[in-house]
Short mmCIF file of C-alpha atoms in Angstrom, two decimals:
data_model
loop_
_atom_site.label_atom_id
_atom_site.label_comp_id
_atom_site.label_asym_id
_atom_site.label_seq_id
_atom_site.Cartn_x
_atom_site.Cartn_y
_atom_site.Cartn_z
CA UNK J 1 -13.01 27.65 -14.70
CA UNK J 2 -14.77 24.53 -13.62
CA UNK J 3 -15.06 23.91 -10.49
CA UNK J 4 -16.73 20.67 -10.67
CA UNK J 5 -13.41 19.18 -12.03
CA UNK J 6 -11.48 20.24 -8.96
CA UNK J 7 -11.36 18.05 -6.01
CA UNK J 8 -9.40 17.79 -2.63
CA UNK J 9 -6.93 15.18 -2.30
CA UNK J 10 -8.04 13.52 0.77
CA UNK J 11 -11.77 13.55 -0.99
CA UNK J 12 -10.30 11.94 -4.34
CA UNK J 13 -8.52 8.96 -2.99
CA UNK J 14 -11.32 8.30 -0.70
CA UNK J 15 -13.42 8.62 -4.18
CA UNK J 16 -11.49 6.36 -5.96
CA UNK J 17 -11.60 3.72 -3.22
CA UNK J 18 -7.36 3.56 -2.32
CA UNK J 19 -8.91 4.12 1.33
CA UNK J 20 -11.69 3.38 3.33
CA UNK J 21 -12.05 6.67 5.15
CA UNK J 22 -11.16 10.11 4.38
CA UNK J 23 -9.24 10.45 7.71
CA UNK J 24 -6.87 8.03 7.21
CA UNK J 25 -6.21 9.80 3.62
CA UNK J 26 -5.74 13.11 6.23
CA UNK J 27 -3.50 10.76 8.10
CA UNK J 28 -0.94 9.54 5.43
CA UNK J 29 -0.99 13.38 4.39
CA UNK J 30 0.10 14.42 7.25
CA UNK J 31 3.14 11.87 7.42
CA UNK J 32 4.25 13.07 3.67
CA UNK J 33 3.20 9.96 2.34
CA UNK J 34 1.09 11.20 -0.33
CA UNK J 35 2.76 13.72 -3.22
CA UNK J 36 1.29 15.13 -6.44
CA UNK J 37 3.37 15.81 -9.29
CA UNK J 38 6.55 15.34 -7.72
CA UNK J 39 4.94 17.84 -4.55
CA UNK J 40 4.50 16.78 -0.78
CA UNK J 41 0.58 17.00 -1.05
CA UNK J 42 -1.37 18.08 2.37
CA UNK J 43 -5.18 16.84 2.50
CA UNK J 44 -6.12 20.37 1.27
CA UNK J 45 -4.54 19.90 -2.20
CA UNK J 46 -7.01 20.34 -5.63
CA UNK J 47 -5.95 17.74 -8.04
CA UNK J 48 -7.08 18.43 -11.64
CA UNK J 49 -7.42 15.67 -14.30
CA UNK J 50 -3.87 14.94 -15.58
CA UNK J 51 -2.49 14.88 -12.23
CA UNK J 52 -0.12 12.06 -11.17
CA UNK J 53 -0.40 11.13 -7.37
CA UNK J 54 2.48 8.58 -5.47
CA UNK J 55 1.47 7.37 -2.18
CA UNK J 56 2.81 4.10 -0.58
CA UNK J 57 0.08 1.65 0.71
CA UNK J 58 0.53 -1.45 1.65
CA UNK J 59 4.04 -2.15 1.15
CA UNK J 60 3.21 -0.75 -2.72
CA UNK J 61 4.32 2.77 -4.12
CA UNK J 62 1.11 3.70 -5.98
CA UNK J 63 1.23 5.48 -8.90
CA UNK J 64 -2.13 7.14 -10.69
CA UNK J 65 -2.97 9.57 -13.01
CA UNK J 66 -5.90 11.44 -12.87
CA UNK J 67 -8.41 10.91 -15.62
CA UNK J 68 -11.40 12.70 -14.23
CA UNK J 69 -13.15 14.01 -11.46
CA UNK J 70 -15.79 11.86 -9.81
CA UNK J 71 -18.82 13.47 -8.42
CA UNK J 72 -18.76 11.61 -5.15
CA UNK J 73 -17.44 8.02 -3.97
CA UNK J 74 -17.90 5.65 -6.80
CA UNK J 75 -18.33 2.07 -6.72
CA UNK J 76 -15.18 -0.58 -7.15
CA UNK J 77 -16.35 -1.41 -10.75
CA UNK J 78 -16.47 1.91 -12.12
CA UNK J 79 -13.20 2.86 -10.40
CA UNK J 80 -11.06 2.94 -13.73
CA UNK J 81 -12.93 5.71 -15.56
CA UNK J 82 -11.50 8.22 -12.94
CA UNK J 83 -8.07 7.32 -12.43
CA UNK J 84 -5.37 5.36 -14.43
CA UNK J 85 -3.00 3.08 -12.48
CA UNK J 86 0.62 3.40 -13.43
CA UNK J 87 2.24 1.24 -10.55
CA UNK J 88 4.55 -1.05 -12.06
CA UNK J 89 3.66 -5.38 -12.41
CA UNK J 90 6.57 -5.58 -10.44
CA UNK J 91 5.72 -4.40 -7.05
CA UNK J 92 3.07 -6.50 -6.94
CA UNK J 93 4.92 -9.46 -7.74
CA UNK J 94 7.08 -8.08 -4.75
CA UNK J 95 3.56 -7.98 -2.71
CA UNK J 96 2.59 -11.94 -3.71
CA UNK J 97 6.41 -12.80 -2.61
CA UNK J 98 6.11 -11.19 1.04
CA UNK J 99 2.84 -12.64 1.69
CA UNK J 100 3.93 -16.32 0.44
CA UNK J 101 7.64 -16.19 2.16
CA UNK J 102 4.95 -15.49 5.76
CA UNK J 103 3.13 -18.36 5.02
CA UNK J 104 5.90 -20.31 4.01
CA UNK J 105 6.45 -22.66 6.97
CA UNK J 106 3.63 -22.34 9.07
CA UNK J 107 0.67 -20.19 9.23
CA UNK J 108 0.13 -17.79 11.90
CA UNK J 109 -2.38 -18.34 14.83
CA UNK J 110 -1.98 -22.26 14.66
CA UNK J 111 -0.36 -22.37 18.03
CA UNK J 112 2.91 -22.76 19.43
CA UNK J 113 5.73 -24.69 17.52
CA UNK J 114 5.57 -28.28 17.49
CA UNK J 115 8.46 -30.40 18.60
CA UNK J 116 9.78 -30.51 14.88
CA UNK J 117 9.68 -26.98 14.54
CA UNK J 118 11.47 -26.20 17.97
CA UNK J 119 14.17 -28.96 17.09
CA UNK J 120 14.99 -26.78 13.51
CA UNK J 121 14.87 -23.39 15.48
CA UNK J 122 17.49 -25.18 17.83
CA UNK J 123 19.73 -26.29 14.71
CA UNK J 124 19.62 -22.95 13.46
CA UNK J 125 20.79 -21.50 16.30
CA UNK J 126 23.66 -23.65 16.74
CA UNK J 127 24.78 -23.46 13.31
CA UNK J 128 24.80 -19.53 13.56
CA UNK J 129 26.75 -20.02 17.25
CA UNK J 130 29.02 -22.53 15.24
CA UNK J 131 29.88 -19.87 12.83
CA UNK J 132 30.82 -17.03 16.02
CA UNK J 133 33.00 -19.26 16.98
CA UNK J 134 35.17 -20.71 13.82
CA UNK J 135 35.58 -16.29 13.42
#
């Protein structure tokens, strides 16, 4: 066997850049976020090439197959020889949406609402205490 194409999970992700440190790979382990081949993975796991690994990060369910083992953390660029991304366009479409429907009105940190935006808070309220009481 060789065991230079065997590598913890934990050590792999943190490889392949999906997380800055290897203890918050340990972390989302622990909470069953992470599973390989269908199996709730803890950090201890090998993954072999040909492995597919689902974790959720950042509102995304990750897919990834496993092309090959790296020999330590590799740089962003040369990210795609090791690992093949199978998460589908869609969720992050879903990703752009979220972050554009919170910047939407106004951006957060730019202080409290203005008199126009307390006047439409207001009207919304009232329409949605109109509506209690027409039921």
């Amino acid at each position: 066997m060789d065991f230079r194409k065997i590598m913890r999970i934990d050590k792999y992700l943190w490889c392949v850049r999906y997380y800055k440190t290897r203890n918050m790979v340990t972390e989302a382990c622990k909470k069953n976020h992470i599973t390989v081949n269908g199996q709730v993975a803890k950090p201890s796991k090998e993954v072999f090439p040909t492995d597919k690994i689902t974790f959720r990060k950042d509102q995304i369910t990750q897919i990834i197959t496993v092309l090959d083992i790296p020999e330590s953390r590799v740089g962003a660029k040369l990210v795609d020889i090791y690992r093949k991304n199978e998460t589908p366009p869609e969720a992050y479409a879903h990703l752009e949406l979220l972050k554009l429907s919170k910047e939407h009105y106004r951006k957060s940190g730019t202080g409290r609402p203005t008199k126009k935006d307390r006047r439409d808070i207001d009207d919304y309220g009232n329409e949605i205490f109109d509506e209690e009481e027409e039921n």
